[in-house]
Amino acid sequence: MWLISSNGTHETSYVSDYVFEVQKRFYAHFVKGEDNGFEQEPHVHLLQELQTPKDPKATLAAVPTAVTRLDRLPVKVTPMRLWMQADGGLGADEPASAQAASSSYRYPVDSPSVNNPVAEGWADVSAPDGQLTFTTAALPQDLSYYGEGSVDLWLSTTDSDTDVQVTLSEVRPDGMEMFVQRGWLRASKRQLDESRSSTLRPWGDFTEASVKTLVPNEPTLLRVELQKFAHVFRAGSSLRVTIDTPSQTGYWVFGNRKTPSTNTVWHDKMRLSSIVIGYVPYAHASERPSCETTLRQPCRKNAVAVPTGVGPREPS
């Protein structure tokens, strides 16, 4: 099996000359029997930061900023965990205080949609009290990630159930925040299939028998799967995790619960909330991609201050 992946549309093979040419060589070898050496081709092709065609009427014209070729699937990555801090920070060190620490947000809110086909882009935050953000200090070096991730939250709510949306984004030194990826979970469906789950991927059970409501105001661990992604956070940028009410993402609209509640994320020594994603160094373009032309990774103006200090480095 060969995998060609990128940001962008479901029709990437129709707008990218690179993808189209690899497909033609694949079919020529395995269907027509041509001895073109395709069996020696690296099994993973990662098209980074695919850019929109300059001519919107053009086909086969979306161009990546760089292409990474990796030998085999699955891609070997190093889990990198960042811990949520009481001051809205996100860092490589666990919170050390034994005192209870938490942050709360209002649920439900009309949280910002992203990549809505009717209104492309990423909407601004309309209700700041309806979200929590956890942000690293500016990175001292480029960090690149690939594959699945997990946002592990100790969460309590005043209701017996709630729906959670997590968003990973890049806060750039130009004052813009770029969308990277999202994940969702209904808290009562938090049960995992432990035989298939891993550090980087919580594998939900999602059977009727596994559904279990929450005890109001009792902190409970939820592992929210962050959908697969590949992204390079350049030096000077920050990683951010936002937690809020599920909102429209692309074509997807969620039938989330409507009962008003206060949701609380805990981040103390006894209840460690974090994000874990797969670090793997790979070559990439030196410059940050354009907010205006990067497919399906829109930007919006950053509205939350970035912590001072030095952000996390690559895992040792």
mmCIF file of C-alpha atoms in Angstrom:
data_model
loop_
_atom_site.group_PDB
_atom_site.id
_atom_site.type_symbol
_atom_site.label_atom_id
_atom_site.label_comp_id
_atom_site.label_asym_id
_atom_site.label_seq_id
_atom_site.Cartn_x
_atom_site.Cartn_y
_atom_site.Cartn_z
ATOM 1 C CA MET A 1 0.000 0.000 0.000
ATOM 2 C CA TRP A 2 1.125 3.529 -0.830
ATOM 3 C CA LEU A 3 -0.246 6.629 0.871
ATOM 4 C CA ILE A 4 -0.306 10.110 -0.621
ATOM 5 C CA SER A 5 -1.690 12.588 1.884
ATOM 6 C CA SER A 6 -2.096 16.336 2.151
ATOM 7 C CA ASN A 7 -4.214 19.099 3.543
ATOM 8 C CA GLY A 8 -6.813 20.311 1.072
ATOM 9 C CA THR A 9 -9.967 18.935 -0.495
ATOM 10 C CA HIS A 10 -11.482 15.502 -1.004
ATOM 11 C CA GLU A 11 -10.622 15.944 -4.690
ATOM 12 C CA THR A 12 -6.878 16.453 -4.182
ATOM 13 C CA SER A 13 -6.063 14.013 -6.984
ATOM 14 C CA TYR A 14 -7.971 16.265 -9.391
ATOM 15 C CA VAL A 15 -6.194 19.484 -8.410
ATOM 16 C CA SER A 16 -2.629 18.280 -7.756
ATOM 17 C CA ASP A 17 -0.359 17.362 -10.628
ATOM 18 C CA TYR A 18 1.960 15.579 -8.174
ATOM 19 C CA VAL A 19 -0.785 13.221 -6.972
ATOM 20 C CA PHE A 20 -2.018 12.606 -10.502
ATOM 21 C CA GLU A 21 1.434 11.671 -11.777
ATOM 22 C CA VAL A 22 2.092 9.230 -8.905
ATOM 23 C CA GLN A 23 -1.286 7.591 -9.527
ATOM 24 C CA LYS A 24 -0.531 7.171 -13.228
ATOM 25 C CA ARG A 25 2.787 5.455 -12.452
ATOM 26 C CA PHE A 26 1.083 3.188 -9.897
ATOM 27 C CA TYR A 27 -1.580 2.033 -12.377
ATOM 28 C CA ALA A 28 0.950 1.691 -15.181
ATOM 29 C CA HIS A 29 2.975 -0.703 -13.025
ATOM 30 C CA PHE A 30 0.253 -2.751 -11.294
ATOM 31 C CA VAL A 31 -2.445 -2.734 -13.994
ATOM 32 C CA LYS A 32 -0.558 -2.395 -17.272
ATOM 33 C CA GLY A 33 2.494 -4.282 -16.043
ATOM 34 C CA GLU A 34 5.050 -1.624 -16.961
ATOM 35 C CA ASP A 35 8.484 -2.113 -15.428
ATOM 36 C CA ASN A 36 8.764 1.477 -14.224
ATOM 37 C CA GLY A 37 10.273 0.757 -10.807
ATOM 38 C CA PHE A 38 7.214 1.883 -8.847
ATOM 39 C CA GLU A 39 7.660 -0.991 -6.375
ATOM 40 C CA GLN A 40 10.750 0.878 -5.103
ATOM 41 C CA GLU A 41 8.785 4.070 -4.489
ATOM 42 C CA PRO A 42 8.694 5.284 -0.827
ATOM 43 C CA HIS A 43 5.380 4.177 0.670
ATOM 44 C CA VAL A 44 4.410 7.543 2.160
ATOM 45 C CA HIS A 45 4.251 10.818 0.237
ATOM 46 C CA LEU A 46 3.341 13.798 2.396
ATOM 47 C CA LEU A 47 2.395 16.904 0.430
ATOM 48 C CA GLN A 48 2.848 19.782 2.844
ATOM 49 C CA GLU A 49 0.716 22.900 3.029
ATOM 50 C CA LEU A 50 -0.981 22.483 -0.339
ATOM 51 C CA GLN A 51 -1.554 25.900 -1.933
ATOM 52 C CA THR A 52 -4.634 26.943 -3.893
ATOM 53 C CA PRO A 53 -4.253 27.389 -7.646
ATOM 54 C CA LYS A 54 -3.478 30.963 -8.650
ATOM 55 C CA ASP A 55 -6.100 30.564 -11.362
ATOM 56 C CA PRO A 56 -9.288 29.308 -9.628
ATOM 57 C CA LYS A 57 -10.458 27.826 -12.942
ATOM 58 C CA ALA A 58 -7.262 25.804 -13.372
ATOM 59 C CA THR A 59 -6.988 22.083 -12.710
ATOM 60 C CA LEU A 60 -3.940 20.126 -11.589
ATOM 61 C CA ALA A 61 -2.468 23.341 -10.231
ATOM 62 C CA ALA A 62 -2.444 23.037 -6.417
ATOM 63 C CA VAL A 63 1.218 23.013 -5.358
ATOM 64 C CA PRO A 64 2.713 21.875 -2.014
ATOM 65 C CA THR A 65 5.359 23.948 -0.248
ATOM 66 C CA ALA A 66 7.399 20.731 0.134
ATOM 67 C CA VAL A 67 7.035 16.969 -0.259
ATOM 68 C CA THR A 68 8.259 14.467 2.327
ATOM 69 C CA ARG A 69 8.819 10.838 1.344
ATOM 70 C CA LEU A 70 8.905 8.228 4.099
ATOM 71 C CA ASP A 71 9.837 4.584 3.687
ATOM 72 C CA ARG A 72 6.956 2.720 5.279
ATOM 73 C CA LEU A 73 3.598 2.640 7.029
ATOM 74 C CA PRO A 74 2.950 3.154 9.834
ATOM 75 C CA VAL A 75 5.191 6.210 10.093
ATOM 76 C CA LYS A 76 7.337 5.917 13.213
ATOM 77 C CA VAL A 77 6.802 8.909 15.491
ATOM 78 C CA THR A 78 7.756 9.867 19.048
ATOM 79 C CA PRO A 79 4.814 10.743 21.316
ATOM 80 C CA MET A 80 5.254 14.292 22.634
ATOM 81 C CA ARG A 81 3.051 15.331 25.542
ATOM 82 C CA LEU A 82 2.311 18.905 26.550
ATOM 83 C CA TRP A 83 0.570 19.686 29.847
ATOM 84 C CA MET A 84 -2.175 22.235 30.438
ATOM 85 C CA GLN A 85 -1.267 24.815 33.045
ATOM 86 C CA ALA A 86 -3.326 26.884 35.493
ATOM 87 C CA ASP A 87 -2.433 30.151 33.744
ATOM 88 C CA GLY A 88 -3.612 29.011 30.311
ATOM 89 C CA GLY A 89 -0.157 27.830 29.381
ATOM 90 C CA LEU A 90 0.794 24.604 27.632
ATOM 91 C CA GLY A 91 4.196 23.215 28.462
ATOM 92 C CA ALA A 92 6.575 20.258 28.591
ATOM 93 C CA ASP A 93 6.491 20.092 32.409
ATOM 94 C CA GLU A 94 3.691 18.639 34.497
ATOM 95 C CA PRO A 95 1.969 21.031 36.920
ATOM 96 C CA ALA A 96 3.780 20.625 40.232
ATOM 97 C CA SER A 97 1.239 22.124 42.637
ATOM 98 C CA ALA A 98 -0.779 19.717 44.787
ATOM 99 C CA GLN A 99 -3.488 22.363 45.170
ATOM 100 C CA ALA A 100 -6.610 21.914 43.079
ATOM 101 C CA ALA A 101 -6.463 23.960 39.871
ATOM 102 C CA SER A 102 -9.105 24.235 37.186
ATOM 103 C CA SER A 103 -10.531 26.453 34.444
ATOM 104 C CA SER A 104 -14.195 26.646 33.425
ATOM 105 C CA TYR A 105 -16.208 27.611 30.359
ATOM 106 C CA ARG A 106 -19.869 28.062 29.489
ATOM 107 C CA TYR A 107 -21.656 25.355 27.505
ATOM 108 C CA PRO A 108 -23.198 25.361 24.947
ATOM 109 C CA VAL A 109 -22.124 28.337 22.869
ATOM 110 C CA ASP A 110 -22.139 29.037 19.150
ATOM 111 C CA SER A 111 -18.434 28.387 18.745
ATOM 112 C CA PRO A 112 -16.497 29.359 15.598
ATOM 113 C CA SER A 113 -17.107 27.341 12.448
ATOM 114 C CA VAL A 114 -14.230 26.532 10.133
ATOM 115 C CA ASN A 115 -14.108 25.648 6.411
ATOM 116 C CA ASN A 116 -17.879 25.982 6.039
ATOM 117 C CA PRO A 117 -18.397 25.552 2.273
ATOM 118 C CA VAL A 118 -20.886 28.438 2.331
ATOM 119 C CA ALA A 119 -18.546 30.738 4.271
ATOM 120 C CA GLU A 120 -14.939 29.619 3.899
ATOM 121 C CA GLY A 121 -12.445 30.588 6.569
ATOM 122 C CA TRP A 122 -12.379 30.456 10.342
ATOM 123 C CA ALA A 123 -14.907 32.529 12.255
ATOM 124 C CA ASP A 124 -13.840 34.766 15.126
ATOM 125 C CA VAL A 125 -14.724 33.952 18.732
ATOM 126 C CA SER A 126 -18.049 35.539 19.652
ATOM 127 C CA ALA A 127 -18.253 34.352 23.278
ATOM 128 C CA PRO A 128 -14.864 34.269 25.074
ATOM 129 C CA ASP A 129 -16.441 32.690 28.166
ATOM 130 C CA GLY A 130 -17.504 29.744 26.002
ATOM 131 C CA GLN A 131 -13.997 28.400 25.462
ATOM 132 C CA LEU A 132 -10.696 27.593 27.117
ATOM 133 C CA THR A 133 -7.320 28.018 25.437
ATOM 134 C CA PHE A 134 -3.961 26.547 26.429
ATOM 135 C CA THR A 135 -0.960 27.951 24.551
ATOM 136 C CA THR A 136 2.771 27.284 24.552
ATOM 137 C CA ALA A 137 5.335 30.044 24.704
ATOM 138 C CA ALA A 138 7.055 30.770 21.380
ATOM 139 C CA LEU A 139 8.958 27.742 20.092
ATOM 140 C CA PRO A 140 12.762 27.972 20.016
ATOM 141 C CA GLN A 141 12.929 25.569 17.046
ATOM 142 C CA ASP A 142 10.784 24.075 14.290
ATOM 143 C CA LEU A 143 8.643 21.117 15.416
ATOM 144 C CA SER A 144 6.947 18.792 12.924
ATOM 145 C CA TYR A 145 4.163 16.304 13.665
ATOM 146 C CA TYR A 146 2.416 13.475 11.841
ATOM 147 C CA GLY A 147 -0.552 11.206 12.446
ATOM 148 C CA GLU A 148 -3.018 10.803 15.265
ATOM 149 C CA GLY A 149 -3.193 12.577 18.605
ATOM 150 C CA SER A 150 -5.115 12.604 21.860
ATOM 151 C CA VAL A 151 -6.347 15.413 24.097
ATOM 152 C CA ASP A 152 -6.605 13.839 27.555
ATOM 153 C CA LEU A 153 -8.905 15.945 29.722
ATOM 154 C CA TRP A 154 -9.893 15.687 33.344
ATOM 155 C CA LEU A 155 -13.308 17.289 32.974
ATOM 156 C CA SER A 156 -16.304 17.886 35.206
ATOM 157 C CA THR A 157 -19.650 19.429 34.352
ATOM 158 C CA THR A 158 -22.707 20.614 36.233
ATOM 159 C CA ASP A 159 -24.806 18.401 33.929
ATOM 160 C CA SER A 160 -24.828 14.613 33.545
ATOM 161 C CA ASP A 161 -23.335 14.745 30.039
ATOM 162 C CA THR A 162 -21.684 17.168 27.633
ATOM 163 C CA ASP A 163 -20.105 17.375 24.185
ATOM 164 C CA VAL A 164 -16.477 18.418 23.815
ATOM 165 C CA GLN A 165 -14.635 19.887 20.853
ATOM 166 C CA VAL A 166 -10.840 20.229 20.829
ATOM 167 C CA THR A 167 -8.967 22.304 18.242
ATOM 168 C CA LEU A 168 -5.242 22.350 17.562
ATOM 169 C CA SER A 169 -3.952 25.560 16.002
ATOM 170 C CA GLU A 170 -0.728 27.471 15.349
ATOM 171 C CA VAL A 171 -0.378 30.975 16.768
ATOM 172 C CA ARG A 172 2.049 32.800 14.496
ATOM 173 C CA PRO A 173 4.313 35.755 15.264
ATOM 174 C CA ASP A 174 2.475 37.771 12.589
ATOM 175 C CA GLY A 175 -0.542 37.888 14.916
ATOM 176 C CA MET A 176 -2.560 35.253 13.056
ATOM 177 C CA GLU A 177 -3.870 31.904 14.286
ATOM 178 C CA MET A 178 -3.903 29.075 11.723
ATOM 179 C CA PHE A 179 -6.305 26.130 11.964
ATOM 180 C CA VAL A 180 -4.653 22.698 12.085
ATOM 181 C CA GLN A 181 -7.105 19.987 13.220
ATOM 182 C CA ARG A 182 -10.065 19.095 15.452
ATOM 183 C CA GLY A 183 -11.589 16.253 17.447
ATOM 184 C CA TRP A 184 -14.897 15.626 19.244
ATOM 185 C CA LEU A 185 -16.396 13.453 21.962
ATOM 186 C CA ARG A 186 -19.687 13.053 23.822
ATOM 187 C CA ALA A 187 -18.600 12.472 27.416
ATOM 188 C CA SER A 188 -20.986 9.583 28.044
ATOM 189 C CA LYS A 189 -19.292 7.712 25.155
ATOM 190 C CA ARG A 190 -15.805 7.974 26.689
ATOM 191 C CA GLN A 191 -15.318 4.222 27.194
ATOM 192 C CA LEU A 192 -12.303 2.935 25.257
ATOM 193 C CA ASP A 193 -11.422 -0.337 23.606
ATOM 194 C CA GLU A 194 -8.201 -0.768 25.590
ATOM 195 C CA SER A 195 -6.960 -3.568 23.337
ATOM 196 C CA ARG A 196 -6.806 -1.129 20.399
ATOM 197 C CA SER A 197 -6.050 2.173 22.137
ATOM 198 C CA SER A 198 -2.544 3.592 22.364
ATOM 199 C CA THR A 199 -0.789 6.608 23.825
ATOM 200 C CA LEU A 200 -1.488 8.554 20.651
ATOM 201 C CA ARG A 201 -4.896 7.182 19.727
ATOM 202 C CA PRO A 202 -7.880 6.629 22.007
ATOM 203 C CA TRP A 203 -10.013 3.989 20.302
ATOM 204 C CA GLY A 204 -13.637 4.438 21.366
ATOM 205 C CA ASP A 205 -15.853 1.506 22.231
ATOM 206 C CA PHE A 206 -19.022 3.318 21.065
ATOM 207 C CA THR A 207 -21.370 0.442 21.863
ATOM 208 C CA GLU A 208 -24.714 1.020 23.553
ATOM 209 C CA ALA A 209 -23.651 -1.020 26.561
ATOM 210 C CA SER A 210 -20.598 1.200 27.151
ATOM 211 C CA VAL A 211 -22.506 4.490 27.415
ATOM 212 C CA LYS A 212 -22.224 5.948 30.919
ATOM 213 C CA THR A 213 -23.319 9.380 32.034
ATOM 214 C CA LEU A 214 -21.223 11.613 34.264
ATOM 215 C CA VAL A 215 -21.697 12.318 37.936
ATOM 216 C CA PRO A 216 -22.303 16.090 38.061
ATOM 217 C CA ASN A 217 -19.250 18.042 39.304
ATOM 218 C CA GLU A 218 -17.072 14.925 39.506
ATOM 219 C CA PRO A 219 -13.815 15.170 37.488
ATOM 220 C CA THR A 220 -13.594 12.329 34.944
ATOM 221 C CA LEU A 221 -10.886 11.488 32.423
ATOM 222 C CA LEU A 222 -11.910 11.883 28.780
ATOM 223 C CA ARG A 223 -9.566 11.010 25.947
ATOM 224 C CA VAL A 224 -10.626 12.983 22.865
ATOM 225 C CA GLU A 225 -9.219 11.694 19.589
ATOM 226 C CA LEU A 226 -7.548 14.406 17.530
ATOM 227 C CA GLN A 227 -8.066 13.516 13.883
ATOM 228 C CA LYS A 228 -4.943 12.687 11.894
ATOM 229 C CA PHE A 229 -2.871 15.603 10.641
ATOM 230 C CA ALA A 230 0.599 16.668 9.555
ATOM 231 C CA HIS A 231 1.866 20.133 10.389
ATOM 232 C CA VAL A 232 5.096 22.032 10.956
ATOM 233 C CA PHE A 233 5.120 24.622 13.735
ATOM 234 C CA ARG A 234 8.028 26.964 12.898
ATOM 235 C CA ALA A 235 10.281 28.570 15.488
ATOM 236 C CA GLY A 236 8.609 31.665 16.912
ATOM 237 C CA SER A 237 5.118 30.162 16.624
ATOM 238 C CA SER A 238 3.111 28.551 19.429
ATOM 239 C CA LEU A 239 0.898 25.485 19.712
ATOM 240 C CA ARG A 240 -2.609 26.090 21.036
ATOM 241 C CA VAL A 241 -5.379 23.769 22.223
ATOM 242 C CA THR A 242 -8.897 25.226 22.371
ATOM 243 C CA ILE A 243 -11.766 23.480 24.169
ATOM 244 C CA ASP A 244 -15.366 24.499 23.457
ATOM 245 C CA THR A 245 -18.745 23.412 22.050
ATOM 246 C CA PRO A 246 -18.745 21.394 18.795
ATOM 247 C CA SER A 247 -19.266 23.635 15.767
ATOM 248 C CA GLN A 248 -19.512 23.227 12.026
ATOM 249 C CA THR A 249 -16.308 21.910 10.492
ATOM 250 C CA GLY A 250 -16.402 21.609 6.721
ATOM 251 C CA TYR A 251 -19.720 19.999 5.849
ATOM 252 C CA TRP A 252 -20.116 18.461 9.295
ATOM 253 C CA VAL A 253 -22.678 19.914 11.713
ATOM 254 C CA PHE A 254 -23.052 18.358 15.179
ATOM 255 C CA GLY A 255 -26.290 17.680 17.044
ATOM 256 C CA ASN A 256 -24.751 18.549 20.384
ATOM 257 C CA ARG A 257 -26.606 18.619 23.701
ATOM 258 C CA LYS A 258 -28.429 21.869 24.420
ATOM 259 C CA THR A 259 -28.695 21.809 28.221
ATOM 260 C CA PRO A 260 -26.777 24.780 29.660
ATOM 261 C CA SER A 261 -23.937 23.842 31.985
ATOM 262 C CA THR A 262 -20.557 24.898 33.281
ATOM 263 C CA ASN A 263 -17.736 22.656 32.105
ATOM 264 C CA THR A 264 -14.472 22.587 34.046
ATOM 265 C CA VAL A 265 -11.051 21.313 32.931
ATOM 266 C CA TRP A 266 -8.715 20.302 35.764
ATOM 267 C CA HIS A 267 -4.959 20.755 35.520
ATOM 268 C CA ASP A 268 -3.267 20.048 38.832
ATOM 269 C CA LYS A 269 -0.819 17.406 40.012
ATOM 270 C CA MET A 270 -3.559 14.878 40.763
ATOM 271 C CA ARG A 271 -5.567 15.493 37.565
ATOM 272 C CA LEU A 272 -3.198 16.115 34.691
ATOM 273 C CA SER A 273 -4.818 17.316 31.466
ATOM 274 C CA SER A 274 -2.644 17.229 28.362
ATOM 275 C CA ILE A 275 -2.299 16.801 24.622
ATOM 276 C CA VAL A 276 -0.074 14.125 23.083
ATOM 277 C CA ILE A 277 0.901 14.217 19.396
ATOM 278 C CA GLY A 278 3.409 12.376 17.212
ATOM 279 C CA TYR A 279 6.702 14.177 16.642
ATOM 280 C CA VAL A 280 8.863 13.227 13.678
ATOM 281 C CA PRO A 281 11.459 15.497 12.069
ATOM 282 C CA TYR A 282 11.054 15.940 8.326
ATOM 283 C CA ALA A 283 12.281 18.440 5.759
ATOM 284 C CA HIS A 284 9.968 21.363 5.070
ATOM 285 C CA ALA A 285 9.842 24.836 3.583
ATOM 286 C CA SER A 286 11.597 27.393 5.750
ATOM 287 C CA GLU A 287 8.909 30.058 5.481
ATOM 288 C CA ARG A 288 5.435 29.852 7.004
ATOM 289 C CA PRO A 289 2.728 29.196 4.421
ATOM 290 C CA SER A 290 0.365 31.964 3.386
ATOM 291 C CA CYS A 291 -2.856 32.328 5.370
ATOM 292 C CA GLU A 292 -4.623 33.353 2.160
ATOM 293 C CA THR A 293 -3.611 30.463 -0.095
ATOM 294 C CA THR A 294 -3.126 27.387 2.128
ATOM 295 C CA LEU A 295 -5.924 24.946 1.399
ATOM 296 C CA ARG A 296 -8.359 24.223 4.266
ATOM 297 C CA GLN A 297 -6.080 25.776 6.885
ATOM 298 C CA PRO A 298 -7.564 29.246 7.259
ATOM 299 C CA CYS A 299 -6.317 31.879 9.679
ATOM 300 C CA ARG A 300 -7.994 34.392 11.931
ATOM 301 C CA LYS A 301 -6.597 37.207 14.057
ATOM 302 C CA ASN A 302 -5.183 35.906 17.330
ATOM 303 C CA ALA A 303 -7.304 37.135 20.236
ATOM 304 C CA VAL A 304 -5.513 35.488 23.202
ATOM 305 C CA ALA A 305 -2.079 36.528 24.440
ATOM 306 C CA VAL A 306 0.828 34.102 24.044
ATOM 307 C CA PRO A 307 2.660 33.238 27.308
ATOM 308 C CA THR A 308 6.130 34.640 27.806
ATOM 309 C CA GLY A 309 9.214 32.452 28.089
ATOM 310 C CA VAL A 310 10.566 29.686 25.892
ATOM 311 C CA GLY A 311 8.317 27.020 24.416
ATOM 312 C CA PRO A 312 8.935 23.251 24.290
ATOM 313 C CA ARG A 313 11.758 21.643 22.351
ATOM 314 C CA GLU A 314 11.868 18.378 20.425
ATOM 315 C CA PRO A 315 11.575 15.292 22.660
ATOM 316 C CA SER A 316 14.858 13.661 23.610
#
